[in-house]
Every structure is written in structure tokens, then in C-alpha cells.
mmCIF file of C-alpha atoms in Angstrom:
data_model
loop_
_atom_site.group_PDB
_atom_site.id
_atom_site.type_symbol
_atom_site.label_atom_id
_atom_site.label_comp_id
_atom_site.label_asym_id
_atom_site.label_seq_id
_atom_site.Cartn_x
_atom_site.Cartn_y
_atom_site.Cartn_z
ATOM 1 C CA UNK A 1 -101.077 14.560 18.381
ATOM 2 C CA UNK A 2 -98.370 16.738 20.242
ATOM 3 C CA UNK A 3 -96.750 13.454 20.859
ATOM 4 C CA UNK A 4 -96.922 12.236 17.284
ATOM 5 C CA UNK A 5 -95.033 15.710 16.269
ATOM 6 C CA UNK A 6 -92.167 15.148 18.790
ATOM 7 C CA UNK A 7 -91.321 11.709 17.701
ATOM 8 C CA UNK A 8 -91.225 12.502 14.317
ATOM 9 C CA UNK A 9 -89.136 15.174 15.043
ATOM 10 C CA UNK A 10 -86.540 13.195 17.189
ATOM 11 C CA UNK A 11 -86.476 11.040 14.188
ATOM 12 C CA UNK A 12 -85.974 13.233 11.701
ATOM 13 C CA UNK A 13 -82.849 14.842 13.486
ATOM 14 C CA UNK A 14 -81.351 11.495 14.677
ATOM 15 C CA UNK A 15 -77.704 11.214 13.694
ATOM 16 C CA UNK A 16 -78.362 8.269 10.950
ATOM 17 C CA UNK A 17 -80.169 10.305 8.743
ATOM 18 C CA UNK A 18 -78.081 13.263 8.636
ATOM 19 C CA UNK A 19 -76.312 13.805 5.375
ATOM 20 C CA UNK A 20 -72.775 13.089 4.738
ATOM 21 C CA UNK A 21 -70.449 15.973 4.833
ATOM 22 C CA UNK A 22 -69.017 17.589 1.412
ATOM 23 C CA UNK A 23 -66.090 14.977 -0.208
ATOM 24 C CA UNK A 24 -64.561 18.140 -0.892
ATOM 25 C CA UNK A 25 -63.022 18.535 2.241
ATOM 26 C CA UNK A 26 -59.057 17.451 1.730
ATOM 27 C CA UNK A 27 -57.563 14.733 4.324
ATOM 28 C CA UNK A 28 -54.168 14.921 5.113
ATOM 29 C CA UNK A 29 -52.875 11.706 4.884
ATOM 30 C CA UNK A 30 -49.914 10.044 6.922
ATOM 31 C CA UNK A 31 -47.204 7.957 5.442
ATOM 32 C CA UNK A 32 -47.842 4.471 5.176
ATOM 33 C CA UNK A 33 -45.538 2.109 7.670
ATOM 34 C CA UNK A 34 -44.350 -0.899 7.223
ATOM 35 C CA UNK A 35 -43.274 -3.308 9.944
ATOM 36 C CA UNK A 36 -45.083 -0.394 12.709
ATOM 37 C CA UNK A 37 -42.237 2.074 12.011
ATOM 38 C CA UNK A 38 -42.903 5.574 10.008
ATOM 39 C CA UNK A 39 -42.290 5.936 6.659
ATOM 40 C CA UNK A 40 -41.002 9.650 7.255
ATOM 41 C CA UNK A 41 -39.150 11.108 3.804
ATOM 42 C CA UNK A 42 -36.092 12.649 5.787
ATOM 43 C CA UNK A 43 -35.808 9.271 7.474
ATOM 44 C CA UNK A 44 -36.103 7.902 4.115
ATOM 45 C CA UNK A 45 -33.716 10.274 2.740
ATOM 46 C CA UNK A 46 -31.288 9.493 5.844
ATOM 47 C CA UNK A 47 -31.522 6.008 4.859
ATOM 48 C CA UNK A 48 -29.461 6.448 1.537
ATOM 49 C CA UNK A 49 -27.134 8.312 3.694
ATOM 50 C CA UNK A 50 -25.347 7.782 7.024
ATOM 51 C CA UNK A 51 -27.493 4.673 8.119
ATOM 52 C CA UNK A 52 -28.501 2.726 4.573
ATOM 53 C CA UNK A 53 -26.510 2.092 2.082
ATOM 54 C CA UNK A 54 -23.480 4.354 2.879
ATOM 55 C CA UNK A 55 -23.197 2.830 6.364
ATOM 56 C CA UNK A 56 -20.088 1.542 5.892
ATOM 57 C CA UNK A 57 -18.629 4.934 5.065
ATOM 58 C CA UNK A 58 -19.862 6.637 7.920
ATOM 59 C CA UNK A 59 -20.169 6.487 11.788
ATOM 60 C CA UNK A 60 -18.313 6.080 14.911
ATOM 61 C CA UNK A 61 -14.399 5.182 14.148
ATOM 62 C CA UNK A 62 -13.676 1.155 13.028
ATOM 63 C CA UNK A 63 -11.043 -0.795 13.857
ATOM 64 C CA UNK A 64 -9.902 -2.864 11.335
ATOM 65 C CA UNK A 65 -7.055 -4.589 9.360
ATOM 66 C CA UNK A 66 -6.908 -3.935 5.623
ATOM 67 C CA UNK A 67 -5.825 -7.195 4.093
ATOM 68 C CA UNK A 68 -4.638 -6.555 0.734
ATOM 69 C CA UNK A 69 -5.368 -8.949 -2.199
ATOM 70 C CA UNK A 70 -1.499 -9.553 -2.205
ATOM 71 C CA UNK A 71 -1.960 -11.221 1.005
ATOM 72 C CA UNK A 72 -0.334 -8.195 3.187
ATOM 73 C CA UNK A 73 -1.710 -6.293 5.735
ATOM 74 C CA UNK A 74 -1.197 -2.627 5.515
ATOM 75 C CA UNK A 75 0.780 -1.184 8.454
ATOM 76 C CA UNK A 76 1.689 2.348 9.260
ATOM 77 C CA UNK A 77 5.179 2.479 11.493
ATOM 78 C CA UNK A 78 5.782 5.229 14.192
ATOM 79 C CA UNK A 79 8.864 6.445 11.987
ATOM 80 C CA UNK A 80 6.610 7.142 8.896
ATOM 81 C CA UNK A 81 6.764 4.381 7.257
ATOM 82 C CA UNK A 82 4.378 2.672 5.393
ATOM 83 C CA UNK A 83 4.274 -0.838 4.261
ATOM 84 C CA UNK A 84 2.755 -4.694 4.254
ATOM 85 C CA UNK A 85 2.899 -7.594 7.048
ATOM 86 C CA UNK A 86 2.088 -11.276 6.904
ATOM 87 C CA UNK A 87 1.706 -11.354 10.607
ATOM 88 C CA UNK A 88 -1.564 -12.030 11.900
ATOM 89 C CA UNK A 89 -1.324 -10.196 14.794
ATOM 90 C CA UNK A 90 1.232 -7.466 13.976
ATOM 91 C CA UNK A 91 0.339 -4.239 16.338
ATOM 92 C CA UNK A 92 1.092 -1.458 13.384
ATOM 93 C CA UNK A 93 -1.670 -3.406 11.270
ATOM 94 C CA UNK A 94 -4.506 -2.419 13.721
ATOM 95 C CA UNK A 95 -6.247 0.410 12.169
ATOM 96 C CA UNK A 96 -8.791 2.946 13.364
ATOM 97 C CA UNK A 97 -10.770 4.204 10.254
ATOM 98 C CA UNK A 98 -12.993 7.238 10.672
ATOM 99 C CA UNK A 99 -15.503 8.566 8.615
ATOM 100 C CA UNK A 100 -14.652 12.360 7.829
ATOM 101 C CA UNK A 101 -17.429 12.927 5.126
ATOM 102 C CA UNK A 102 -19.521 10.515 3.161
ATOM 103 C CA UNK A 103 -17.001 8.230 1.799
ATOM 104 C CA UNK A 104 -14.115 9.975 2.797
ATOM 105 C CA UNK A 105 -12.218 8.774 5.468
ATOM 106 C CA UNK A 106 -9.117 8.713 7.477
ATOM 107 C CA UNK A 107 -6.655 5.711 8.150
ATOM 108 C CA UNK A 108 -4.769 5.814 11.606
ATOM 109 C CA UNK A 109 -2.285 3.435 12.472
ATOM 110 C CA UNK A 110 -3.685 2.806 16.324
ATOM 111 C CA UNK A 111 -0.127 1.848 17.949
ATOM 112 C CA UNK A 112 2.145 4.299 15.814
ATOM 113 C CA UNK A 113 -0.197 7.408 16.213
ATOM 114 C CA UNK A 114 0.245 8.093 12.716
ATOM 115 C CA UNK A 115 -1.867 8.750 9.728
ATOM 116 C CA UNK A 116 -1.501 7.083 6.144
ATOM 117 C CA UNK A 117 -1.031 9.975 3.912
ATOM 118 C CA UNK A 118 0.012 10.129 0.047
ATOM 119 C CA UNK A 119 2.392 13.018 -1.413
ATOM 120 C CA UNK A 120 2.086 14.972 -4.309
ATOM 121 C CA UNK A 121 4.180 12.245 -6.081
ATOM 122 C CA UNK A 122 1.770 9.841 -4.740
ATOM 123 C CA UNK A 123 3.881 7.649 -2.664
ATOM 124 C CA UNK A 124 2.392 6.705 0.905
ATOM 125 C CA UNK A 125 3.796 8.136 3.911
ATOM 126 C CA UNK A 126 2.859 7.932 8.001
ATOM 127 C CA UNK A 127 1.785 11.730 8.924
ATOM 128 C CA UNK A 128 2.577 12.995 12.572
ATOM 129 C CA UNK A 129 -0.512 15.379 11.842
ATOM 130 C CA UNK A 130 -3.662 15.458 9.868
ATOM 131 C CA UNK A 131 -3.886 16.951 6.899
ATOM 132 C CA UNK A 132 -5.347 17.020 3.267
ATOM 133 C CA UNK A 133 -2.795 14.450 2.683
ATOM 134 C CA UNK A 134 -4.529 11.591 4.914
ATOM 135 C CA UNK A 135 -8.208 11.798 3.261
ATOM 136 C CA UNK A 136 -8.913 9.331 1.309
ATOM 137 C CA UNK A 137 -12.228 8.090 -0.804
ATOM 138 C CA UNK A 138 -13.238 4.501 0.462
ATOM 139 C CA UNK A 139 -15.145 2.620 -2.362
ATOM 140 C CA UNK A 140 -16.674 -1.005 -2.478
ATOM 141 C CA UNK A 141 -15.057 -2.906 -5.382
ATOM 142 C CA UNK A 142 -17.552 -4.861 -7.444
ATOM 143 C CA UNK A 143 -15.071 -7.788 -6.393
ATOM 144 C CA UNK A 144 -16.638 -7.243 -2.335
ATOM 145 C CA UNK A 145 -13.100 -5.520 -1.922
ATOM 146 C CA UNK A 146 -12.427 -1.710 -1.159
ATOM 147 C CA UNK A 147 -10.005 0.731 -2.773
ATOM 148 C CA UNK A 148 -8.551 3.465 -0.914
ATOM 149 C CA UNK A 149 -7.901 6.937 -3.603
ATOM 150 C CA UNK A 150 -6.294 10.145 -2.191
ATOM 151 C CA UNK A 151 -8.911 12.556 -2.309
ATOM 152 C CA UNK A 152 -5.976 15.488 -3.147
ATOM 153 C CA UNK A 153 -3.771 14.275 -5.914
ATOM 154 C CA UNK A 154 -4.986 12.344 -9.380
ATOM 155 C CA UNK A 155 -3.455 12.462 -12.128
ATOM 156 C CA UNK A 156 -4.789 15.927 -13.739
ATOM 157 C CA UNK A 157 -7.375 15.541 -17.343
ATOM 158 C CA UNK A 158 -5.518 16.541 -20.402
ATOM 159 C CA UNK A 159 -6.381 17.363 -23.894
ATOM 160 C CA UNK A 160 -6.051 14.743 -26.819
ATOM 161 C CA UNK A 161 -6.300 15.983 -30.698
ATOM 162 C CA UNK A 162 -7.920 13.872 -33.041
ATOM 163 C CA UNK A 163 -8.593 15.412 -36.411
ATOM 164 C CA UNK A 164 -10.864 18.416 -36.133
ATOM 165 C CA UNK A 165 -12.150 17.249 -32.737
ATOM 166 C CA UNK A 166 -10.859 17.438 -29.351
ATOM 167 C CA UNK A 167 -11.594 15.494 -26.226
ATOM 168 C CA UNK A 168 -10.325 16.100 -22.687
ATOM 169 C CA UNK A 169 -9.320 12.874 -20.921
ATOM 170 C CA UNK A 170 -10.675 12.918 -17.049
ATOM 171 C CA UNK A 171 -8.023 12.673 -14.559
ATOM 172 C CA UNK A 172 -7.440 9.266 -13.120
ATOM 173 C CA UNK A 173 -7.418 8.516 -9.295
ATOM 174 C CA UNK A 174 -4.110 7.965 -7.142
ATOM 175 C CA UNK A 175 -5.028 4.398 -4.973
ATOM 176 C CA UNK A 176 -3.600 3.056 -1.805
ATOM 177 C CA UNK A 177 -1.668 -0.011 -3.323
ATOM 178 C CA UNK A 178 1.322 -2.759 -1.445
ATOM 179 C CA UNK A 179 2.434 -4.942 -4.210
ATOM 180 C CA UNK A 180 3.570 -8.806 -3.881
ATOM 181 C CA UNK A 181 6.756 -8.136 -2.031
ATOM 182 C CA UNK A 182 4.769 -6.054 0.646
ATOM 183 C CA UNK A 183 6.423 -2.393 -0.672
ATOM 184 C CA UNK A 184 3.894 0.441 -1.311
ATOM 185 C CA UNK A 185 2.944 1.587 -5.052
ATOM 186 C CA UNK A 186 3.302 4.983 -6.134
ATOM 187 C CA UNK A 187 -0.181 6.658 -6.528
ATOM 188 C CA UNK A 188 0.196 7.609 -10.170
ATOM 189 C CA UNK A 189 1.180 3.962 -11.357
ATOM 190 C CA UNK A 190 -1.840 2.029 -9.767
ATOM 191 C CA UNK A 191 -5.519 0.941 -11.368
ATOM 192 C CA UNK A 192 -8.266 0.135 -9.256
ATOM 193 C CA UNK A 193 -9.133 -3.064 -10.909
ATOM 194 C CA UNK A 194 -4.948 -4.116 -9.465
ATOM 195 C CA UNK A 195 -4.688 -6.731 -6.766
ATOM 196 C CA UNK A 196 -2.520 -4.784 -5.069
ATOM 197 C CA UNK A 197 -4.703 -1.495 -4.577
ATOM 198 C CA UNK A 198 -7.925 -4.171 -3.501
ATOM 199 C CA UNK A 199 -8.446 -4.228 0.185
ATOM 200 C CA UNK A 200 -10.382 -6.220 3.001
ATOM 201 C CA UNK A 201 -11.437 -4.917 5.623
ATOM 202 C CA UNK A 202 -11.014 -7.388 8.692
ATOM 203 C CA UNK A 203 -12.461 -7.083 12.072
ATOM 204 C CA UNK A 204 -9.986 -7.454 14.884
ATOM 205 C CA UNK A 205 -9.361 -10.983 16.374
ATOM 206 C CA UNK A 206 -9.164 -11.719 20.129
ATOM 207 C CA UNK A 207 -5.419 -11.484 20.097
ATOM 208 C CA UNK A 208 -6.077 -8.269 18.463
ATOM 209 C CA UNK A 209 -8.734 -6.924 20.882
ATOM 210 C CA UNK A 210 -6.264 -7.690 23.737
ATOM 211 C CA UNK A 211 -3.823 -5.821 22.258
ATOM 212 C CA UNK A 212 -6.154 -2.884 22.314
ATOM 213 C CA UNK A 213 -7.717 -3.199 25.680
ATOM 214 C CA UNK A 214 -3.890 -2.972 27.052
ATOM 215 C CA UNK A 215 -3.219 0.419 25.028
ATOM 216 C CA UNK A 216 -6.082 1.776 26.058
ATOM 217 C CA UNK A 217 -5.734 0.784 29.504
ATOM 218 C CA UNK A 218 -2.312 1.888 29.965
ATOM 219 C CA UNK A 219 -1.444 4.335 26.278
ATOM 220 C CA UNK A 220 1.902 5.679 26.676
ATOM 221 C CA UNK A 221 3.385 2.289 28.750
ATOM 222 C CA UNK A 222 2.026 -0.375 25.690
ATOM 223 C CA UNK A 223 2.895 1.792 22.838
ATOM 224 C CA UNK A 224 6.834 1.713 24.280
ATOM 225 C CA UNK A 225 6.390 -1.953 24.989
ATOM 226 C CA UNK A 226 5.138 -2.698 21.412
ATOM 227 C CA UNK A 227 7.799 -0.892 20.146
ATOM 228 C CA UNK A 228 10.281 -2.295 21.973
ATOM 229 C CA UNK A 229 8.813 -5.873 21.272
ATOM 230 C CA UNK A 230 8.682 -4.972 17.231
ATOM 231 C CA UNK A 231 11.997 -3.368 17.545
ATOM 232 C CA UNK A 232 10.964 -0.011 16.732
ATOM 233 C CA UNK A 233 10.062 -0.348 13.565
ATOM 234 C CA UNK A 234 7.598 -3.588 12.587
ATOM 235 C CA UNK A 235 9.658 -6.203 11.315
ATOM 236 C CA UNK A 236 8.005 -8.538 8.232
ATOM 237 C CA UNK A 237 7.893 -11.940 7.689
#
């Protein structure tokens, strides 16, 4: 009978036939993944940022050529000037373009040492120094082309009377522009929908990359020869 009693009892107290615990009890649940990697928001968040769809407008420094839809390529000279090329490999068209906020960025001219910079009458210029003058807002054109603004000078909003009501204009943005015959625009004449302010953004070519390797491998003895070679100054086709 003692027997009986115990094996009922083992029974009654075996795991399966204990009750469920309350479904009140709150689970914290993880983010779902997708391809094995976490879903975490800030990663999420950093996603629309640096490393997603900005990516192009931030990061490490780029070297590039900025082919203009009037078939120049921007250069920046040594003596501040600032103008287009139809060279290919032309060493005052190599560009290093760094990031220096989301979409804002600065344009250095690799083998001049200079900065493109726009004035307060908006016409482009080759800075010894960095300033406020050589940020500019990079933007993708719907056309797969970017435009280059100065983030300092626009055109300021003014106000425009009609009747009883009236309505402030907002002020319209000063773009990096060359025209057909290679010359630079003045800021407060271009549109961002012009040829000339539309730019391309090429990656170097080996020629190009050679060039580089040999100013980086010897700076001060390759900028004099490219100068010398260019005649100080860049000449154009």
C-alpha cells in the first residue's frame, strides 16, 4: 500500500503534469535578422547615414576626376586658378574629395595643393588654405550626375508684392559650373539643371594611379616635375 502511495506521488509531481506558467509574464524579444546579421535600430539608423544611402557623401577621402557634362575636366592650378581640360590624363584634374559633414565636402586639387573655393561674387578660385570658402554641398542629379553648390554664398530670398499678399522668394544656390569653352561660371548665373554645373565623378585610370603612386612616393620632387612638364600652369587642349 506504502508503495502504491509513492508512485502515485512521483506521478503526480512529474514535470509533464505541472501547469504552465502565467502568459503574463512579458518576453523581451530580439530583433529579427535577416541574412544572420542583427537588425539593431542604431545600425539601422547608421544605415541611412554614413554607410547606406549617403555613402557616397561620406568616408575616407576619393580620388576622382569630375568630368563635366561640357566634356571638361575640372582642374585646380597651383597659381589659383581654376578651369577645364580635355586631357585624359592631365595631373591638376586628379582630385581628392573628402567628406567634411554629410554631404558637404571638400575638393583638393592633389598635384597643386590647392582647394576649389568660390568668392562672395561666386567665381571659383584655388585656395592656399581651407576655409568656409572650399565647402561645398555634393548632390546626385536625377540625371546620375552631381552638382557641386557653395555651402556659404546663394543668392539671398527676397520679398515679392503681389496685391495684398506677399511672398518671400528662397534664395537660390551658387553651383560649381565650366562652360563649353572650358572657363568657369560665376556662382550667381548658374542652374543646377545646366550642363555645365553637371558633374561625373570618374575613378582614376592606370595612367592616373601611376601618377599618384610617384607623388606619393617622392611629394615635393613629382609636384616640381609635373609642373615643370605642364609648364607651370596646366596647359588645355
Amino acid at each position: 500500500m506504502v508503495i502504491i502511495l509513492v508512485l502515485l506521488l512521483v506521478n503526480v509531481l512529474h514535470p509533464c503534469h505541472q501547469k504552465p506558467r502565467s502568459s503574463s509574464v512579458v518576453r523581451t524579444s530580439t530583433p529579427q535578422s535577416v541574412g544572420g546579421q542583427s537588425c539593431d535600430p542604431r545600425q539601422r539608423r547608421d544605415a541611412v547615414g554614413r554607410g547606406g544611402v549617403y555613402e557616397h557623401l561620406g568616408g575616407a577621402p576619393r580620388h576622382r576626376k569630375l568630368y563635366c557634362a561640357t566634356k571638361y575636366h575640372l582642374q585646380i592650378h597651383p597659381n589659383g586658378k581654376i578651369d577645364g581640360t580635355l586631357e585624359e590624363h592631365n595631373p591638376f584634374s586628379i582630385l581628392e574629395i573628402t567628406a567634411v559633414d554629410v554631404g558637404l565636402v571638400m575638393i583638393k586639387g592633389l598635384f597643386s595643393g590647392r582647394y576649389l573655393a568660390m568668392n562672395q561674387k561666386g567665381r571659383l578660385h584655388a585656395s592656399a588654405a581651407f576655409t568656409q570658402e572650399c565647402e561645398f554641398m555634393e548632390r546626385i542629379h536625377e540625371l546620375g550626375y552631381n552638382t557641386y553648390a557653395s555651402h556659404r554664398y546663394r543668392t539671398t530670398p527676397h520679398s515679392t508684392s503681389t496685391g495684398s499678399k506677399q511672398r518671400v522668394s528662397a534664395g537660390r544656390l551658387w553651383y560649381v559650373s565650366i562652360n563649353g569653352k572650358g572657363q568657369p561660371r560665376r556662382g550667381l548665373k548658374t542652374r543646377k539643371t545646366e550642363k555645365a554645373s553637371l558633374f561625373l565623378p570618374r575613378v582614376l585610370g592606370n595612367e592616373d594611379h601611376d601618377m599618384v603612386h610617384l607623388l606619393i612616393n617622392s611629394s615635393l620632387g613629382y609636384r616640381q616635375t609635373a609642373l615643370g612638364l605642364t609648364g607651370g600652369t596646366g596647359q588645355r587642349r
